[in-house]
Coordinates of C-alpha atoms in Angstrom, one line a residue:
M1 CA 0.0 0.0 0.0
A2 CA 1.6 3.3 -1.1
E3 CA 1.2 5.9 1.6
S4 CA 2.7 9.3 2.2
S5 CA 3.2 11.3 5.4
P6 CA 0.8 14.2 5.9
T7 CA 3.7 16.6 5.8
S8 CA 4.9 15.4 2.4
L9 CA 1.6 16.1 0.5
K10 CA 0.2 19.3 2.0
P11 CA 0.9 22.3 -0.1
R12 CA -2.3 23.9 1.2
Q13 CA -5.0 23.0 3.6
T14 CA -8.3 24.7 4.8
R15 CA -10.2 23.6 7.8
R16 CA -13.8 22.8 8.5
N17 CA -15.7 23.6 11.7
S18 CA -13.0 26.1 12.7
T19 CA -13.5 27.6 16.1
S20 CA -11.3 30.5 17.4
K21 CA -9.6 29.9 20.8
P22 CA -10.7 32.1 23.7
P23 CA -7.6 34.2 24.2
L24 CA -7.7 34.4 28.0
L25 CA -8.3 30.7 28.5
S26 CA -5.7 29.9 25.9
E27 CA -3.0 32.0 27.6
G28 CA -3.8 30.5 31.0
L29 CA -3.2 27.0 29.6
R30 CA 0.1 27.7 27.9
C31 CA 3.6 26.8 29.2
C32 CA 5.7 30.0 29.4
M33 CA 8.8 28.0 28.2
C34 CA 7.5 26.3 25.0
L35 CA 4.5 28.6 24.6
D36 CA 2.3 25.6 23.7
V37 CA -0.7 24.3 25.6
F38 CA 0.4 22.3 28.6
N39 CA 1.6 18.7 28.0
D40 CA 1.6 16.7 31.2
P41 CA 1.6 19.9 33.4
V42 CA 3.6 19.9 36.6
S43 CA 3.6 22.5 39.4
T44 CA 6.6 24.0 41.2
P45 CA 6.5 24.6 45.0
C46 CA 6.0 28.4 44.3
G47 CA 2.8 27.6 42.4
H48 CA 3.8 28.1 38.7
N49 CA 3.0 25.5 36.0
F50 CA 5.1 24.1 33.2
C51 CA 5.2 21.1 30.8
R52 CA 6.9 18.3 32.6
I53 CA 9.5 17.8 29.8
C54 CA 10.2 21.6 29.6
L55 CA 10.9 21.8 33.3
K56 CA 12.9 18.6 33.4
Q57 CA 15.2 19.7 30.5
C58 CA 15.7 23.1 32.3
W59 CA 16.8 21.4 35.6
D60 CA 18.8 18.7 33.9
N61 CA 21.0 21.4 32.4
S62 CA 21.4 23.5 35.6
Q63 CA 23.0 23.0 39.0
I64 CA 20.6 25.4 40.5
Y65 CA 16.9 24.4 40.8
S66 CA 14.8 27.6 40.5
C67 CA 11.4 28.5 39.0
P68 CA 11.9 29.7 35.4
Y69 CA 9.1 32.2 35.9
C70 CA 9.7 33.9 39.3
K71 CA 13.3 32.8 39.9
E72 CA 12.6 31.4 43.3
T73 CA 15.4 28.9 44.2
F74 CA 14.8 25.6 45.9
S75 CA 17.4 23.9 48.2
K76 CA 16.9 20.6 46.6
R77 CA 15.3 19.4 43.3
P78 CA 11.5 19.2 43.8
E79 CA 9.6 16.0 42.9
L80 CA 7.6 16.7 39.8
N81 CA 4.1 15.2 40.0
I82 CA 1.6 15.8 37.2
N83 CA -1.1 18.3 38.0
T84 CA -4.1 16.0 37.2
T85 CA -6.7 18.7 37.4
L86 CA -4.8 21.0 35.0
R87 CA -4.1 18.1 32.7
E88 CA -7.8 17.3 32.4
I89 CA -8.6 20.9 31.7
T90 CA -6.0 21.1 28.9
L91 CA -7.2 17.8 27.4
I92 CA -10.7 19.2 27.2
F93 CA -9.4 22.4 25.7
K94 CA -7.4 20.5 23.1
E95 CA -10.3 18.4 22.2
K96 CA -12.7 21.3 21.9
F97 CA -10.5 23.9 20.2
S98 CA -7.8 21.8 18.4
L99 CA -9.0 18.4 17.3
R100 CA -12.4 19.5 16.2
S101 CA -11.1 22.3 14.2
S102 CA -9.1 20.0 11.9
E103 CA -11.8 17.3 11.6
V104 CA -12.4 15.9 8.1
L105 CA -15.6 13.8 7.5
C106 CA -16.0 10.6 5.5
D107 CA -17.3 11.1 2.0
I108 CA -19.1 7.7 1.9
C109 CA -21.1 7.7 5.1
D110 CA -24.8 8.4 4.4
E111 CA -26.5 9.4 7.6
R112 CA -24.2 10.2 10.5
K113 CA -20.8 11.0 8.9
L114 CA -17.8 9.8 10.8
K115 CA -14.4 11.3 11.0
A116 CA -12.2 10.4 8.0
L117 CA -9.1 8.5 8.8
K118 CA -7.4 8.6 5.3
S119 CA -7.8 10.4 2.0
C120 CA -7.2 8.7 -1.3
L121 CA -5.6 10.7 -4.1
T122 CA -6.6 8.2 -6.7
C123 CA -10.2 8.0 -5.6
Q124 CA -10.1 11.7 -4.6
A125 CA -12.2 10.9 -1.5
S126 CA -11.8 10.6 2.2
Y127 CA -12.7 7.5 4.2
C128 CA -13.6 6.6 7.8
E129 CA -12.1 3.5 9.3
T130 CA -15.0 1.3 8.1
H131 CA -15.1 2.6 4.5
L132 CA -11.2 2.5 4.3
E133 CA -11.3 -1.3 4.7
P134 CA -11.3 -2.1 0.9
H135 CA -8.1 -0.1 0.4
Q136 CA -6.4 -2.3 3.0
R137 CA -7.8 -5.6 1.5
V138 CA -8.4 -5.3 -2.2
L139 CA -5.2 -5.6 -4.3
N140 CA -6.0 -2.8 -6.8
F141 CA -7.0 -0.5 -4.0
K142 CA -3.8 -1.2 -2.2
K143 CA -2.0 0.6 -5.0
H144 CA -3.9 3.8 -4.5
K145 CA -2.1 6.8 -3.0
L146 CA -3.2 7.3 0.6
L147 CA -2.4 10.1 3.0
D148 CA -3.8 11.4 6.3
S149 CA -7.2 12.9 5.8
V150 CA -7.2 16.4 4.2
E151 CA -10.0 18.8 3.6
N152 CA -9.3 20.1 0.1
I153 CA -8.2 17.0 -1.7
N154 CA -8.3 18.7 -5.1
D155 CA -5.2 20.7 -4.1
Y156 CA -3.2 17.4 -4.2
I157 CA -4.4 16.5 -7.8
C158 CA -2.8 17.7 -11.0
E159 CA -5.4 20.0 -12.7
K160 CA -4.1 19.1 -16.2
H161 CA -3.7 15.3 -15.9
E162 CA -6.0 14.6 -12.9
R163 CA -3.2 12.5 -11.4
P164 CA -1.7 12.7 -7.9
L165 CA 1.0 15.3 -7.4
E166 CA 3.8 12.9 -6.4
L167 CA 6.8 14.8 -7.7
F168 CA 8.5 18.1 -7.2
C169 CA 10.2 20.1 -10.0
R170 CA 13.1 21.9 -8.6
D171 CA 13.6 23.9 -11.8
D172 CA 10.2 25.4 -11.6
Q173 CA 9.7 25.0 -7.8
T174 CA 6.2 23.4 -8.2
C175 CA 4.5 20.0 -7.5
V176 CA 3.9 17.9 -10.6
C177 CA 2.4 14.5 -11.5
V178 CA 4.2 11.7 -13.5
F179 CA 2.6 12.8 -16.8
C180 CA 3.9 16.4 -16.3
T181 CA 7.5 15.0 -16.4
L182 CA 6.8 13.7 -19.9
E183 CA 5.5 17.1 -21.2
D184 CA 6.1 20.5 -19.8
H185 CA 8.7 19.4 -17.2
K186 CA 10.6 17.0 -19.4
N187 CA 14.3 16.8 -18.6
H188 CA 13.7 19.0 -15.5
N189 CA 15.2 18.1 -12.2
T190 CA 12.4 16.3 -10.4
V191 CA 12.4 14.4 -7.2
P192 CA 9.8 12.5 -5.2
L193 CA 7.7 14.8 -3.2
E194 CA 8.7 12.9 0.0
E195 CA 12.4 13.7 -0.7
E196 CA 11.8 17.4 -1.3
S197 CA 9.5 17.5 1.7
K198 CA 12.2 15.9 3.9
E199 CA 14.8 18.5 2.8
K200 CA 12.4 21.3 3.3
K201 CA 11.4 19.9 6.6
T202 CA 15.0 19.9 7.7
Q203 CA 15.4 23.5 6.7
L204 CA 12.1 24.4 8.4
M205 CA 13.2 22.5 11.5
K206 CA 16.4 24.5 11.6
T207 CA 14.4 27.7 11.2
Q208 CA 12.0 26.5 13.8
T209 CA 14.9 25.8 16.2
D210 CA 16.2 29.4 15.5
I211 CA 12.7 30.8 16.2
Q212 CA 12.3 28.8 19.4
Q213 CA 15.7 30.0 20.6
M214 CA 14.6 33.6 19.8
I215 CA 11.4 32.9 21.7
Q216 CA 13.3 31.5 24.7
K217 CA 15.6 34.5 24.7
R218 CA 12.7 36.9 24.7
I219 CA 10.9 34.8 27.4
K220 CA 14.1 35.0 29.5
K221 CA 14.2 38.8 28.8
I222 CA 10.6 39.1 29.9
Q223 CA 11.4 37.1 33.0
D224 CA 14.5 39.3 33.7
I225 CA 12.5 42.4 33.3
K226 CA 9.8 41.1 35.6
H227 CA 12.5 40.0 38.1
S228 CA 14.1 43.4 37.9
A229 CA 10.8 45.1 38.4
E230 CA 10.1 42.9 41.4
L231 CA 13.6 43.8 42.8
R232 CA 12.9 47.5 42.3
K233 CA 9.6 47.1 44.0
R234 CA 11.2 45.4 47.0
S235 CA 13.9 48.0 47.0
R236 CA 11.4 50.8 47.0
E237 CA 9.6 49.2 49.9
Q238 CA 12.8 48.8 51.8
E239 CA 13.9 52.3 51.1
K240 CA 10.5 53.6 52.2
A241 CA 10.8 51.7 55.4
A242 CA 14.4 53.0 55.8
S243 CA 13.2 56.5 55.0
D244 CA 10.4 56.4 57.5
E245 CA 12.9 55.1 60.1
L246 CA 15.4 57.8 59.2
F247 CA 13.0 60.7 59.4
G248 CA 11.6 59.2 62.6
D249 CA 15.1 59.2 64.1
L250 CA 15.8 62.7 62.8
I251 CA 12.6 64.0 64.4
R252 CA 13.4 62.3 67.7
S253 CA 17.0 63.7 67.5
I254 CA 15.6 67.2 66.8
E255 CA 13.2 67.0 69.6
R256 CA 15.9 65.7 71.9
C257 CA 18.3 68.4 70.9
Q258 CA 15.6 71.0 71.2
T259 CA 14.8 69.8 74.7
E260 CA 18.5 69.9 75.7
L261 CA 18.8 73.4 74.2
L262 CA 15.8 74.6 76.1
E263 CA 17.0 73.0 79.3
M264 CA 20.4 74.6 78.8
M265 CA 18.8 78.0 78.2
E266 CA 16.6 77.5 81.3
E267 CA 19.7 76.6 83.4
K268 CA 21.6 79.6 82.1
Q269 CA 18.6 81.8 82.8
K270 CA 18.4 80.5 86.4
A271 CA 22.1 81.0 86.8
A272 CA 21.8 84.6 85.5
E273 CA 18.9 85.3 87.9
K274 CA 20.9 83.8 90.8
H275 CA 23.9 86.0 89.8
D276 CA 21.7 89.1 89.7
E277 CA 20.2 88.2 93.2
D278 CA 23.7 87.8 94.6
L279 CA 24.8 91.1 93.2
I280 CA 21.7 92.9 94.6
K281 CA 22.3 91.3 98.0
D282 CA 25.9 92.5 98.0
L283 CA 25.0 95.9 96.8
E284 CA 22.3 96.2 99.6
Q285 CA 24.8 95.1 102.2
E286 CA 27.3 97.7 101.0
I287 CA 24.6 100.4 100.9
T288 CA 23.7 99.5 104.6
E289 CA 27.4 99.8 105.6
L290 CA 27.8 103.1 103.7
K291 CA 24.7 104.5 105.4
W292 CA 26.1 103.5 108.8
R293 CA 29.4 105.2 108.0
D294 CA 27.5 108.3 106.8
S295 CA 25.6 108.4 110.1
E296 CA 28.8 108.1 112.1
L297 CA 30.4 110.9 110.2
K298 CA 27.5 113.2 110.9
K299 CA 27.7 112.5 114.6
I300 CA 31.5 113.2 114.7
T301 CA 31.1 116.5 112.8
Q302 CA 28.6 117.7 115.5
D303 CA 31.0 116.8 118.4
H304 CA 33.8 119.4 118.2
L305 CA 35.9 117.8 120.9
H306 CA 35.6 114.3 119.4
L307 CA 36.2 115.7 116.0
I308 CA 39.5 117.3 117.1
Q309 CA 40.7 114.2 118.9
I310 CA 39.9 111.6 116.1
D311 CA 42.7 110.5 113.6
P312 CA 42.1 112.6 110.5
S313 CA 43.2 109.9 108.1
S314 CA 40.4 107.6 109.3
L315 CA 37.8 110.2 108.2
Y316 CA 38.8 110.0 104.6
R317 CA 39.5 106.2 104.2
A318 CA 37.0 104.7 101.8
P319 CA 35.2 101.5 102.9
D320 CA 36.5 98.1 101.6
M321 CA 34.0 97.5 98.7
K322 CA 33.8 96.0 95.2
N323 CA 34.6 97.8 92.0
W324 CA 31.2 97.6 90.4
S325 CA 32.3 99.0 87.1
E326 CA 34.1 95.8 86.4
I327 CA 31.1 93.5 87.0
S328 CA 28.9 92.7 83.9
M329 CA 25.2 92.1 83.9
K330 CA 24.1 88.6 82.5
T331 CA 20.7 89.5 81.3
H332 CA 20.1 86.7 78.6
V333 CA 21.7 83.7 76.8
S334 CA 24.3 85.0 74.3
V335 CA 23.8 84.6 70.5
E336 CA 27.1 82.7 70.4
T337 CA 25.8 80.2 72.8
L338 CA 22.8 79.6 70.6
R339 CA 25.0 79.3 67.5
R340 CA 27.1 76.7 69.2
A341 CA 24.0 74.8 70.3
L342 CA 22.6 74.8 66.7
T343 CA 26.0 73.8 65.2
Q344 CA 26.0 70.8 67.6
L345 CA 22.5 70.0 66.6
Q346 CA 23.5 70.1 62.9
E347 CA 26.5 67.8 63.5
T348 CA 24.3 65.4 65.4
L349 CA 21.7 65.3 62.5
N350 CA 24.4 64.8 59.9
E351 CA 26.0 62.0 61.9
K352 CA 22.6 60.3 62.3
L353 CA 21.8 60.7 58.6
T354 CA 25.2 59.1 57.6
Q355 CA 24.7 56.2 60.1
T356 CA 21.2 55.5 58.8
E357 CA 22.4 55.7 55.2
L358 CA 25.2 53.2 55.8
I359 CA 22.8 50.8 57.4
R360 CA 20.5 51.0 54.3
M361 CA 23.5 50.4 52.0
Q362 CA 24.7 47.4 54.0
Q363 CA 21.5 45.6 53.1
Y364 CA 22.9 45.2 49.6
A365 CA 25.9 43.3 50.8
V366 CA 27.3 40.7 48.3
D367 CA 29.8 37.9 48.7
V368 CA 33.0 39.0 47.0
T369 CA 36.0 36.7 46.3
L370 CA 39.3 37.5 44.6
D371 CA 40.0 36.4 41.0
P372 CA 43.5 34.8 40.9
D373 CA 43.6 35.1 37.0
T374 CA 43.8 38.9 37.4
A375 CA 46.3 39.1 40.3
H376 CA 49.7 40.6 39.7
S377 CA 52.5 38.0 40.1
Y378 CA 53.8 39.6 43.4
L379 CA 50.4 39.3 45.0
I380 CA 49.6 36.5 47.4
L381 CA 46.0 35.4 47.8
S382 CA 44.6 33.5 50.8
E383 CA 43.2 30.0 50.2
D384 CA 39.6 31.3 50.7
R385 CA 40.3 34.2 48.2
K386 CA 39.3 36.8 50.8
Q387 CA 42.8 38.3 51.5
V388 CA 45.5 39.7 49.4
R389 CA 49.0 41.0 50.3
T390 CA 52.2 41.8 48.4
G391 CA 54.9 39.3 48.7
D392 CA 58.7 39.7 48.5
N393 CA 59.2 37.4 45.5
E394 CA 57.6 37.2 42.0
Q395 CA 55.6 34.1 41.3
K396 CA 55.7 32.3 38.0
L397 CA 52.2 32.9 36.6
P398 CA 51.0 32.9 33.0
D399 CA 50.8 36.5 31.6
N400 CA 47.2 36.2 30.4
P401 CA 45.3 39.2 29.2
E402 CA 43.3 39.5 32.4
R403 CA 46.3 39.8 34.7
F404 CA 47.7 43.1 35.9
N405 CA 51.3 43.9 35.1
P406 CA 53.2 45.8 36.4
C407 CA 50.6 47.3 38.8
S408 CA 50.0 45.2 41.9
C409 CA 46.2 44.9 41.6
V410 CA 43.6 42.2 41.6
L411 CA 39.9 42.2 40.8
G412 CA 36.9 40.5 42.4
K413 CA 35.7 37.3 40.7
E414 CA 32.1 38.5 40.5
G415 CA 31.0 41.3 38.2
F416 CA 27.8 43.4 38.2
T417 CA 25.8 44.9 35.3
S418 CA 22.8 46.2 37.2
G419 CA 21.3 46.9 40.6
R420 CA 23.1 47.8 43.8
F421 CA 25.9 46.0 45.7
Y422 CA 28.0 46.7 48.8
F423 CA 31.2 45.1 50.3
E424 CA 33.6 45.9 53.1
V425 CA 37.4 45.7 53.2
Q426 CA 39.7 45.8 56.3
V427 CA 42.6 48.2 55.7
K428 CA 44.0 48.0 59.3
D429 CA 47.8 48.4 59.8
K430 CA 48.4 49.5 56.2
T431 CA 50.3 52.6 55.0
E432 CA 49.1 52.5 51.4
W433 CA 46.1 51.0 49.5
D434 CA 43.6 51.5 46.7
L435 CA 40.0 50.4 46.8
G436 CA 36.9 50.7 44.6
V437 CA 35.3 49.4 41.4
V438 CA 36.5 49.3 37.8
R439 CA 34.8 48.5 34.5
E440 CA 35.7 45.3 32.7
S441 CA 37.6 46.8 29.8
I442 CA 40.2 48.8 31.8
N443 CA 43.8 48.7 30.7
R444 CA 45.7 46.0 32.8
K445 CA 49.1 46.3 31.2
G446 CA 51.7 49.1 31.7
L447 CA 51.2 52.2 33.9
I448 CA 47.6 52.9 34.9
T449 CA 46.0 56.3 35.6
G450 CA 43.1 55.5 37.9
T451 CA 40.4 58.0 37.0
P452 CA 36.7 57.7 36.1
Q453 CA 37.5 58.6 32.5
N454 CA 39.7 55.5 32.4
G455 CA 37.1 53.3 34.1
F456 CA 38.3 53.6 37.8
W457 CA 36.2 54.7 40.7
T458 CA 38.6 54.4 43.7
V459 CA 39.9 56.1 46.8
C460 CA 43.5 55.5 48.1
L461 CA 45.8 56.0 51.0
R462 CA 49.4 57.2 50.6
N463 CA 52.3 58.0 53.0
E464 CA 50.3 56.5 55.9
N465 CA 47.9 59.4 56.4
E466 CA 47.2 61.0 53.0
Y467 CA 43.8 60.1 51.7
K468 CA 42.6 60.9 48.2
A469 CA 39.7 60.3 45.9
C470 CA 41.1 59.3 42.5
A471 CA 39.2 61.8 40.4
D472 CA 40.5 64.1 37.7
P473 CA 42.1 65.9 39.4
D474 CA 42.6 64.0 42.7
V475 CA 40.6 65.2 45.7
S476 CA 42.3 65.4 49.0
L477 CA 40.2 63.9 51.9
C478 CA 40.3 65.3 55.4
L479 CA 39.2 62.4 57.7
K480 CA 38.8 62.8 61.4
V481 CA 39.9 59.3 62.2
K482 CA 42.0 56.7 60.3
P483 CA 39.6 54.1 58.7
Q484 CA 40.2 50.5 59.8
K485 CA 37.5 49.1 57.5
V486 CA 36.1 50.7 54.3
G487 CA 32.7 50.1 52.9
V488 CA 32.1 50.4 49.1
F489 CA 28.5 50.9 47.8
V490 CA 27.5 51.0 44.1
D491 CA 24.2 51.9 42.5
Y492 CA 24.6 50.9 38.9
E493 CA 21.5 52.7 37.4
E494 CA 22.0 55.8 39.5
G495 CA 25.7 56.1 38.6
L496 CA 26.8 56.2 42.2
V497 CA 29.9 54.9 44.0
C498 CA 30.2 55.7 47.8
F499 CA 32.9 55.0 50.3
Y500 CA 32.3 54.8 54.1
D501 CA 34.4 54.4 57.3
V502 CA 32.5 51.4 58.7
E503 CA 33.6 51.7 62.3
S504 CA 33.1 55.4 62.7
R505 CA 30.0 55.1 60.5
S506 CA 31.0 58.2 58.5
H507 CA 31.0 59.2 54.9
I508 CA 34.4 59.3 53.1
Y509 CA 33.6 60.2 49.5
S510 CA 31.1 59.7 46.6
F511 CA 31.4 59.6 42.9
T512 CA 28.0 60.9 41.6
D513 CA 26.3 61.2 38.2
Q514 CA 28.5 58.6 36.6
T515 CA 27.4 56.5 33.5
F516 CA 28.0 52.7 33.6
T517 CA 27.7 50.7 30.4
E518 CA 29.9 47.7 31.2
K519 CA 30.3 45.1 33.9
L520 CA 31.8 46.5 37.1
F521 CA 34.3 44.6 39.2
P522 CA 35.5 45.2 42.8
Y523 CA 39.1 46.5 42.7
F524 CA 41.9 45.9 45.3
C525 CA 45.5 47.2 45.4
P526 CA 47.5 46.4 48.5
C527 CA 50.4 48.5 47.0
N528 CA 54.1 47.8 47.6
N529 CA 55.4 45.9 50.7
D530 CA 57.7 48.8 51.6
K531 CA 60.2 46.5 53.4
G532 CA 57.5 45.1 55.6
K533 CA 55.9 48.5 56.6
N534 CA 52.9 47.8 54.4
S535 CA 52.9 44.0 54.6
A536 CA 49.4 43.8 56.2
P537 CA 46.7 42.3 53.8
L538 CA 43.6 43.8 52.5
I539 CA 40.8 41.6 53.9
I540 CA 37.3 41.2 52.4
S541 CA 35.2 41.2 55.6
P542 CA 31.7 39.8 56.3
V543 CA 29.2 42.6 56.6
H544 CA 27.6 43.1 60.0
Y545 CA 24.6 45.3 60.0
N546 CA 25.1 48.3 62.4
K547 CA 21.5 48.5 63.6

């Protein structure tokens, strides 16, 4: 029995009883990985559904088991059990909107027409299973050309010779029958339709594979955008909470400082009033004494004998009293006192603002490790890749393009192309160091000028106590205390790189309004050993939230 595959003989096909799919129901029953209606749907612990084979292939090719839709990660690979309810719904959907739409009816059935199983190009008719039986039993019928049931069977018949279109003319790119090759297509390059169909199918499958890959890339992009939007939403919520906490702390600080200022003013006012009372008391006592002396002098002047006998010098000696011209009146709190109090309040608020800001940035802490492929040959990395120091001898390492030479630098292993990240580095006991972030394409060979224009956003220490921000030109930094641990915060989208003294919880410097277009990497330079004076390592420290 000669028989063709449905793909090989379908140049065109129309459908009977077509029914459009309800868009909302259709989308709800589609796998977001293959975009087809679910086939053996399974559910992840987070509640999302996928075709079993799609999710299995995804997890077979990954060491991390996460939901392809929401990115939630699972500690161990979940067991995939078919969602029987969803499978029944999809089966009903397929039966109602897919199978019925391509249904071809038997041309022989008289009353209730049954679904056709095959179409015969020789007979130019379609047959149900019962009426197809002669084509499977009678010898002459067995030679007929059968294919899976099609609606417009005339599309598969040569209009000129009324013979099945069994061949394909590659010269004219059209389907032909055997008689066509003896006339109009004589000596043309013709091949069996199945052969051409197979070749075209291979090409289409390749195109389909490319399209599916494009679909997957776009699905992943959609997922990344949704994931990024979710992260932004969470970030906004965290920032709102941090902002509420910050302003609450500021209000409480203002109220506390205001109370302290009022108490200080009250105390000064009371002290001034006490001072005035003491002065009045002293003045009244002196007035009393002066009045007594005045009275005594009047008596003496009236007694001539006593007046002659008294020592003259005693008459003119002034009483022992204060020099009141040198005593000031404290009538109010001085303007300078208020200015000092307000300055103290401002410093308190600034300190509180910086502390709260640092706490917020520490929430974006990431795990940073050093990349040995980028380390200069004099640098010695710890086994856990968390410490780096400059050794005395050069190591024999391959001079790969990623490695710094001759600058004694090393990058973090992990790079970042979006979002926010934060890490802390211990710089204790060092006399020189450089810290910050750099873009991936920086020059790593020869002398390096570390400026933002060259892809460096760093601060440094030189000569034990000279701190600088490596801008263009350099910015000298006046720090109240010597940092023992430096925090580095980056907001990729905002173009922001901030440095903090972690222990004093104070701001060091910020690069603002920058534009990042490449992957950013943490940057570390322990500088020269300086005969042991600068031998202490730079240590990537775990972040402890200063709440």
